[in-house]
């Protein structure tokens, strides 16, 4: 697990139980240790065959995790895969040495996979041939159960009473050989996932939310791969400063040139050229290398050849005919930003206000984040363009059309029906 959000959540771990008296020191929380030591890294087909046989013969669900090299390498490929299953123990697999794990994925067909924040790891696992048929997401389960902090370390400590080492989540996992402390950290990420799953299942059952969670897990497991983003260059940080179409063309050319270099060198695009530098060049539109060099992000440490390739990208944008310049960013399909509703459609604004209040209140009662009860985008869409017939069935159909799960519809539809009537 390599995301910065998890790192931030897990740097200070919450203690279990109530606060001790002032004169009593809190009991130390035991640091989790691998039960069978650090498993060797599997990096050959022969070793992989042994793992496949062991995990196919294992019992119960399988804990799965993956480590990426975000911020260091191009793309989001997996550089280490960790698994644990009863009867098979733990294993660490190097996808560089074993780039096709489809035989392992096939061996686990029909087995429940346990992942923490599954949507982060599933794309890179799919790329190496591992696709679950069913899963249990411990991070999402924690959200639905109402835990305020759902990073792996925090929730393991809260429910199981162990502290996890979380010092290596943002390291460069493409490093070879991987240092032993990193491997130890990686092995621990799956050490207690099965126990955590069982504890969360019991808590969800106690709260009457287990069926809700199972619907969410099914939706994740059955979701198709996300389509490629259209015009990804438009997501350059600071793009809101760029107003003119020719400036947009500079962003597009520089972003594309940077992406090609990053892919060729297999490094993170941000290490090739920062977003801030791209925006500076688009705003200034330098006419020669000397002017480009004076801009922030194109300093003296950048070689002449690099500067020339960035200037060439700017020159291409400057030379484009008007007809080939990018159009201003199209508003995404759906309603306008809520801040504009009061002027554009006061009745819709009233509906949205009533709906938000109702959803917020129900989420608080259910002890879960509002976005897990129903996505804000779904609420906006239904309030902006409500069903022509304000009946329970019509509202339920509208919610289902936007991807709401059955349990969400049952909880939210009555509230939205009343809110939609408030703006009539």
Coordinates of C-alpha atoms in Angstrom, one line a residue:
X1 CA 0.0 0.0 0.0
X2 CA 1.8 3.1 -1.2
X3 CA -0.6 6.0 -1.2
X4 CA 0.2 9.2 0.7
X5 CA -3.2 9.2 2.3
X6 CA -2.6 5.9 4.0
X7 CA 0.8 7.1 5.1
X8 CA -0.8 10.2 6.7
X9 CA -3.5 8.2 8.4
X10 CA -1.1 5.7 9.9
X11 CA 1.8 7.8 11.1
X12 CA 0.2 8.2 14.5
X13 CA -1.8 5.2 15.6
X14 CA -4.8 5.4 17.8
X15 CA -4.7 3.5 21.1
X16 CA -7.3 1.0 22.0
X17 CA -9.8 1.4 24.9
X18 CA -10.4 4.5 27.0
X19 CA -7.9 7.0 28.3
X20 CA -5.9 5.7 31.3
X21 CA -5.8 7.7 34.6
X22 CA -3.3 10.5 34.7
X23 CA -1.0 8.6 37.1
X24 CA -1.0 5.4 35.0
X25 CA 1.1 5.0 31.9
X26 CA -0.7 3.5 29.0
X27 CA 0.2 -0.1 28.3
X28 CA 2.5 -0.4 25.2
X29 CA 0.8 -1.7 22.1
X30 CA 2.7 -4.8 20.9
X31 CA 4.4 -4.4 17.5
X32 CA 3.3 -7.0 15.1
X33 CA 5.9 -9.6 14.0
X34 CA 5.7 -12.0 11.0
X35 CA 4.5 -15.3 12.4
X36 CA 6.8 -17.3 10.1
X37 CA 9.5 -14.8 9.5
X38 CA 10.0 -12.9 6.2
X39 CA 9.2 -15.2 3.3
X40 CA 11.7 -15.3 0.4
X41 CA 10.8 -13.3 -2.7
X42 CA 9.5 -15.4 -5.5
X43 CA 11.1 -14.3 -8.8
X44 CA 11.2 -17.4 -11.0
X45 CA 8.7 -19.5 -12.8
X46 CA 9.7 -22.6 -10.9
X47 CA 9.3 -20.9 -7.5
X48 CA 6.0 -19.4 -8.7
X49 CA 4.7 -22.9 -9.6
X50 CA 5.3 -23.9 -5.9
X51 CA 3.3 -20.9 -4.7
X52 CA 0.4 -21.6 -7.0
X53 CA 0.2 -25.2 -5.8
X54 CA 0.4 -24.1 -2.1
X55 CA -2.3 -21.4 -2.4
X56 CA -4.6 -23.5 -4.5
X57 CA -4.5 -26.1 -1.7
X58 CA -5.0 -23.5 1.0
X59 CA -8.1 -22.9 3.0
X60 CA -10.4 -19.9 3.3
X61 CA -10.0 -16.4 1.9
X62 CA -6.7 -15.0 0.7
X63 CA -5.2 -11.8 1.8
X64 CA -3.7 -9.8 -1.1
X65 CA -1.7 -6.5 -1.3
X66 CA 0.5 -4.8 -3.9
X67 CA 3.2 -2.3 -3.8
X68 CA 3.7 0.3 -6.5
X69 CA 6.5 2.9 -7.2
X70 CA 4.2 5.9 -7.4
X71 CA 6.3 9.1 -7.8
X72 CA 9.3 7.2 -9.0
X73 CA 8.3 5.2 -12.1
X74 CA 6.0 5.7 -15.0
X75 CA 2.5 4.3 -14.6
X76 CA 1.1 2.3 -11.7
X77 CA 2.5 -1.1 -12.2
X78 CA 3.0 -3.5 -9.3
X79 CA 6.5 -4.1 -8.1
X80 CA 5.7 -6.5 -5.3
X81 CA 2.6 -8.7 -4.6
X82 CA 2.0 -10.1 -1.1
X83 CA -0.5 -12.9 -0.3
X84 CA -1.4 -15.0 2.7
X85 CA -3.8 -17.9 3.1
X86 CA -4.5 -20.5 5.8
X87 CA -2.5 -23.6 4.9
X88 CA -0.2 -21.7 2.6
X89 CA 1.3 -19.1 4.8
X90 CA 2.6 -15.8 3.3
X91 CA 4.4 -15.2 0.1
X92 CA 6.1 -12.2 -1.6
X93 CA 6.1 -12.2 -5.4
X94 CA 8.3 -10.1 -7.6
X95 CA 6.3 -9.1 -10.8
X96 CA 9.5 -8.0 -12.5
X97 CA 10.7 -11.6 -12.4
X98 CA 7.2 -13.1 -12.8
X99 CA 5.3 -10.6 -14.9
X100 CA 2.4 -12.9 -15.6
X101 CA 0.5 -14.1 -12.5
X102 CA -2.6 -15.2 -14.4
X103 CA -1.9 -18.9 -13.4
X104 CA -2.1 -17.8 -9.7
X105 CA -5.2 -15.7 -10.4
X106 CA -6.8 -18.7 -12.0
X107 CA -5.9 -20.9 -9.1
X108 CA -7.7 -18.5 -6.7
X109 CA -10.9 -18.3 -8.8
X110 CA -13.9 -18.6 -6.5
X111 CA -11.8 -17.7 -3.5
X112 CA -12.6 -14.5 -1.6
X113 CA -9.8 -11.9 -1.8
X114 CA -9.2 -9.6 1.1
X115 CA -7.7 -6.2 0.2
X116 CA -7.4 -2.9 2.0
X117 CA -8.6 -0.1 -0.2
X118 CA -9.2 -2.5 -3.1
X119 CA -9.7 0.1 -5.8
X120 CA -6.1 1.3 -5.4
X121 CA -4.6 -2.2 -6.0
X122 CA -7.0 -3.8 -8.4
X123 CA -5.8 -2.0 -11.6
X124 CA -2.2 -3.0 -11.1
X125 CA -3.2 -6.5 -10.2
X126 CA -5.3 -6.8 -13.3
X127 CA -2.4 -5.8 -15.4
X128 CA -0.5 -8.9 -14.2
X129 CA -3.4 -11.3 -14.6
X130 CA -4.9 -11.3 -11.1
X131 CA -8.6 -10.5 -11.0
X132 CA -10.8 -11.5 -8.1
X133 CA -14.2 -13.0 -8.5
X134 CA -15.3 -11.9 -5.0
X135 CA -13.6 -9.7 -2.4
X136 CA -13.8 -8.1 1.0
X137 CA -12.4 -4.6 1.3
X138 CA -11.3 -3.9 4.9
X139 CA -10.9 -0.2 4.3
X140 CA -14.4 0.2 2.9
X141 CA -15.8 -2.1 5.6
X142 CA -14.3 0.3 8.2
X143 CA -15.9 3.3 6.6
X144 CA -19.3 1.6 6.6
X145 CA -18.9 0.5 10.2
X146 CA -18.2 4.1 11.2
X147 CA -14.6 4.0 12.2
X148 CA -13.1 7.5 12.1
X149 CA -9.7 6.4 10.8
X150 CA -9.5 3.5 8.4
X151 CA -5.9 3.3 7.4
X152 CA -4.6 -0.2 7.8
X153 CA -2.4 0.5 10.8
X154 CA -5.1 2.5 12.7
X155 CA -7.8 -0.1 12.2
X156 CA -5.6 -3.1 13.0
X157 CA -4.6 -1.4 16.2
X158 CA -8.2 -0.4 17.0
X159 CA -9.7 -3.8 16.4
X160 CA -6.9 -6.3 16.9
X161 CA -4.6 -4.5 19.3
X162 CA -1.4 -4.6 17.3
X163 CA 0.8 -1.8 15.9
X164 CA 2.0 -2.0 12.4
X165 CA 5.3 -0.6 11.2
X166 CA 4.4 2.0 8.6
X167 CA 7.7 3.5 7.7
X168 CA 8.1 2.3 4.1
X169 CA 4.9 3.0 2.3
X170 CA 6.3 5.8 0.1
X171 CA 9.6 4.2 -0.9
X172 CA 10.7 3.2 -4.4
X173 CA 9.4 -0.3 -4.7
X174 CA 11.2 -0.7 -8.0
X175 CA 14.5 -0.9 -6.1
X176 CA 16.3 -4.2 -6.6
X177 CA 17.2 -6.0 -4.4
X178 CA 14.5 -4.9 -2.0
X179 CA 16.0 -4.2 1.5
X180 CA 14.9 -6.6 4.2
X181 CA 13.1 -3.9 6.3
X182 CA 10.9 -3.2 3.3
X183 CA 10.1 -6.8 2.8
X184 CA 9.3 -7.2 6.5
X185 CA 6.9 -4.2 6.2
X186 CA 5.3 -5.7 3.1
X187 CA 4.8 -9.1 4.7
X188 CA 3.1 -7.5 7.7
X189 CA 0.5 -5.8 5.4
X190 CA -1.2 -9.2 4.8
X191 CA -0.3 -10.8 8.2
X192 CA -3.6 -9.9 9.9
X193 CA -5.9 -9.1 7.0
X194 CA -7.9 -12.3 7.5
X195 CA -8.3 -11.6 11.2
X196 CA -9.2 -8.0 10.4
X197 CA -11.8 -9.1 7.9
X198 CA -13.5 -11.4 10.5
X199 CA -13.6 -8.6 13.1
X200 CA -15.1 -6.2 10.6
X201 CA -17.6 -8.7 9.4
X202 CA -18.7 -9.2 13.0
X203 CA -19.0 -5.5 13.6
X204 CA -21.0 -4.9 10.4
X205 CA -23.3 -7.8 11.3
X206 CA -23.8 -6.3 14.7
X207 CA -24.8 -2.9 13.2
X208 CA -27.0 -4.5 10.6
X209 CA -24.8 -3.3 7.7
X210 CA -23.2 -6.6 6.5
X211 CA -25.5 -7.0 3.5
X212 CA -24.8 -3.3 2.6
X213 CA -21.1 -4.1 2.6
X214 CA -21.5 -7.2 0.5
X215 CA -23.3 -5.2 -2.1
X216 CA -20.5 -2.7 -2.2
X217 CA -17.9 -5.4 -2.5
X218 CA -19.8 -7.1 -5.4
X219 CA -19.9 -3.7 -7.2
X220 CA -16.2 -3.3 -6.9
X221 CA -15.4 -6.8 -8.0
X222 CA -17.7 -6.6 -11.0
X223 CA -16.7 -3.1 -12.2
X224 CA -15.0 -3.0 -15.6
X225 CA -11.6 -1.3 -15.9
X226 CA -11.8 2.5 -16.0
X227 CA -11.6 3.9 -19.5
X228 CA -8.6 6.1 -20.4
X229 CA -9.1 9.7 -19.5
X230 CA -10.0 12.1 -22.3
X231 CA -7.5 14.9 -22.7
X232 CA -5.4 14.0 -19.6
X233 CA -3.3 17.1 -20.1
X234 CA -6.2 19.2 -18.9
X235 CA -5.6 17.8 -15.4
X236 CA -2.2 19.6 -15.2
X237 CA -2.0 21.3 -11.8
X238 CA -2.6 25.0 -12.1
X239 CA -4.6 24.6 -15.4
X240 CA -7.2 27.1 -14.0
X241 CA -4.7 29.9 -14.7
X242 CA -4.5 29.1 -18.4
X243 CA -7.3 31.1 -20.3
X244 CA -6.2 31.4 -23.9
X245 CA -6.5 28.6 -26.4
X246 CA -2.9 29.0 -27.6
X247 CA -1.7 28.8 -24.1
X248 CA -3.7 25.6 -23.7
X249 CA -1.9 24.3 -26.8
X250 CA 1.4 24.9 -25.1
X251 CA 0.2 22.9 -22.1
X252 CA -0.9 20.1 -24.4
X253 CA 2.4 20.0 -26.3
X254 CA 4.6 20.1 -23.2
X255 CA 2.5 17.6 -21.4
X256 CA 2.6 15.2 -24.3
X257 CA 6.4 15.6 -24.8
X258 CA 7.0 15.1 -21.1
X259 CA 4.8 12.0 -21.1
X260 CA 6.8 10.5 -24.0
X261 CA 10.1 11.1 -22.2
X262 CA 8.8 9.7 -18.9
X263 CA 7.5 6.6 -20.6
X264 CA 10.7 6.1 -22.5
X265 CA 12.8 6.5 -19.4
X266 CA 10.3 4.7 -17.1
X267 CA 10.2 7.6 -14.5
X268 CA 7.4 9.6 -13.0
X269 CA 6.4 12.5 -15.3
X270 CA 6.9 14.9 -12.4
X271 CA 10.6 14.0 -12.2
X272 CA 11.0 14.9 -15.9
X273 CA 9.2 18.3 -15.8
X274 CA 7.0 19.7 -13.1
X275 CA 3.4 20.8 -13.7
X276 CA 4.2 24.3 -12.4
X277 CA 6.9 24.6 -15.1
X278 CA 4.5 23.6 -17.8
X279 CA 2.0 26.3 -16.6
X280 CA 4.7 29.0 -16.4
X281 CA 5.8 28.2 -20.0
X282 CA 2.2 28.3 -21.2
X283 CA 1.5 31.7 -19.6
X284 CA 4.8 33.2 -20.8
X285 CA 5.0 31.5 -24.3
X286 CA 8.7 32.1 -24.6
X287 CA 10.0 32.6 -28.2
X288 CA 13.5 31.2 -27.6
X289 CA 15.5 29.0 -25.3
X290 CA 17.0 31.9 -23.4
X291 CA 13.6 33.2 -22.4
X292 CA 12.5 29.7 -21.4
X293 CA 15.6 29.2 -19.2
X294 CA 14.5 32.3 -17.2
X295 CA 11.2 30.7 -16.2
X296 CA 10.8 28.8 -12.9
X297 CA 11.3 25.1 -13.4
X298 CA 13.7 25.5 -16.3
X299 CA 16.8 26.5 -14.4
X300 CA 20.5 26.0 -14.8
X301 CA 20.4 22.3 -13.8
X302 CA 18.5 21.5 -17.0
X303 CA 20.7 20.6 -19.9
X304 CA 20.7 22.4 -23.2
X305 CA 19.2 19.4 -25.0
X306 CA 16.4 19.2 -22.6
X307 CA 15.7 22.9 -22.9
X308 CA 15.6 22.7 -26.6
X309 CA 13.1 19.9 -26.6
X310 CA 10.8 21.9 -24.3
X311 CA 11.2 25.0 -26.5
X312 CA 10.4 22.9 -29.5
X313 CA 7.1 21.9 -27.9
X314 CA 6.3 25.5 -27.2
X315 CA 7.2 26.4 -30.8
X316 CA 4.8 23.7 -32.1
X317 CA 2.0 25.2 -30.1
X318 CA 2.9 28.8 -31.3
X319 CA 2.8 27.6 -35.0
X320 CA -0.6 25.8 -34.8
X321 CA -3.3 27.2 -37.0
X322 CA -6.4 28.5 -35.1
X323 CA -8.5 25.6 -36.2
X324 CA -6.2 23.1 -34.5
X325 CA -6.0 24.9 -31.1
X326 CA -7.8 23.1 -28.3
X327 CA -11.2 24.3 -27.3
X328 CA -11.8 25.5 -23.8
X329 CA -12.6 22.7 -21.4
X330 CA -16.1 21.4 -21.9
X331 CA -18.2 21.3 -18.8
X332 CA -18.7 17.7 -17.7
X333 CA -22.0 16.2 -18.5
X334 CA -24.6 16.9 -15.8
X335 CA -25.5 19.8 -13.7
X336 CA -23.5 23.1 -13.3
X337 CA -21.5 23.8 -10.1
X338 CA -23.8 24.1 -7.2
X339 CA -22.7 27.7 -6.5
X340 CA -24.4 28.7 -9.7
X341 CA -27.7 27.0 -9.0
X342 CA -29.3 29.9 -7.1
X343 CA -29.1 32.1 -10.2
X344 CA -29.8 29.5 -12.8
X345 CA -32.6 27.5 -11.1
X346 CA -33.7 28.6 -7.6
X347 CA -36.1 25.7 -7.3
X348 CA -33.2 23.2 -8.0
X349 CA -31.1 25.0 -5.4
X350 CA -33.9 24.6 -2.9
X351 CA -34.1 20.9 -3.7
X352 CA -30.3 20.4 -3.4
X353 CA -30.2 22.2 0.0
X354 CA -33.0 20.0 1.4
X355 CA -31.4 16.9 0.0
X356 CA -28.0 17.6 1.4
X357 CA -29.5 18.3 4.8
X358 CA -31.4 15.1 4.8
X359 CA -28.5 12.9 3.5
X360 CA -26.1 14.5 6.1
X361 CA -28.5 13.7 8.9
X362 CA -29.0 10.1 7.9
X363 CA -25.3 9.6 7.4
X364 CA -24.7 10.8 10.9
X365 CA -27.4 8.5 12.3
X366 CA -25.8 5.6 10.4
X367 CA -22.3 6.5 11.5
X368 CA -20.8 6.5 8.0
X369 CA -19.4 9.1 5.6
X370 CA -22.0 10.8 3.4
X371 CA -20.2 9.8 0.3
X372 CA -20.5 6.1 1.2
X373 CA -24.2 6.5 1.9
X374 CA -24.8 8.1 -1.6
X375 CA -22.3 9.9 -3.9
X376 CA -22.7 13.7 -3.9
X377 CA -22.7 13.6 -7.7
X378 CA -25.8 11.4 -7.7
X379 CA -27.6 13.7 -5.3
X380 CA -26.8 16.7 -7.5
X381 CA -27.9 15.0 -10.7
X382 CA -31.2 13.9 -9.2
X383 CA -31.9 17.4 -7.8
X384 CA -31.0 19.2 -10.9
X385 CA -33.1 17.1 -13.2
X386 CA -35.6 15.2 -11.1
X387 CA -37.9 12.5 -12.5
X388 CA -41.0 13.9 -14.2
X389 CA -43.2 11.9 -11.9
X390 CA -42.3 12.4 -8.3
X391 CA -43.2 8.8 -7.1
X392 CA -41.1 6.4 -5.0
X393 CA -40.6 4.2 -8.0
X394 CA -39.4 7.0 -10.3
X395 CA -36.9 8.2 -7.7
X396 CA -35.6 4.7 -7.1
X397 CA -35.2 4.2 -10.9
X398 CA -33.3 7.5 -11.2
X399 CA -30.9 6.5 -8.4
X400 CA -30.3 3.1 -9.9
X401 CA -29.6 4.7 -13.3
X402 CA -26.7 6.6 -11.6
X403 CA -25.3 3.4 -10.2
X404 CA -26.7 3.5 -6.6
X405 CA -26.8 0.1 -5.0
X406 CA -30.0 -1.4 -3.7
X407 CA -29.2 -0.7 -0.1
X408 CA -28.4 2.9 -0.9
X409 CA -31.7 3.3 -2.8
X410 CA -33.7 1.9 0.2
X411 CA -32.0 4.3 2.6
X412 CA -32.0 7.4 0.5
X413 CA -34.9 7.4 -1.9
X414 CA -37.6 8.4 0.7
X415 CA -35.4 11.4 1.8
X416 CA -34.8 12.5 -1.8
X417 CA -38.5 12.1 -2.7
X418 CA -39.4 14.6 0.1
X419 CA -36.5 16.9 -0.9
X420 CA -37.5 17.0 -4.6
X421 CA -41.0 18.0 -3.5
X422 CA -39.6 21.0 -1.5
X423 CA -38.5 22.8 -4.7
X424 CA -41.7 22.2 -6.6

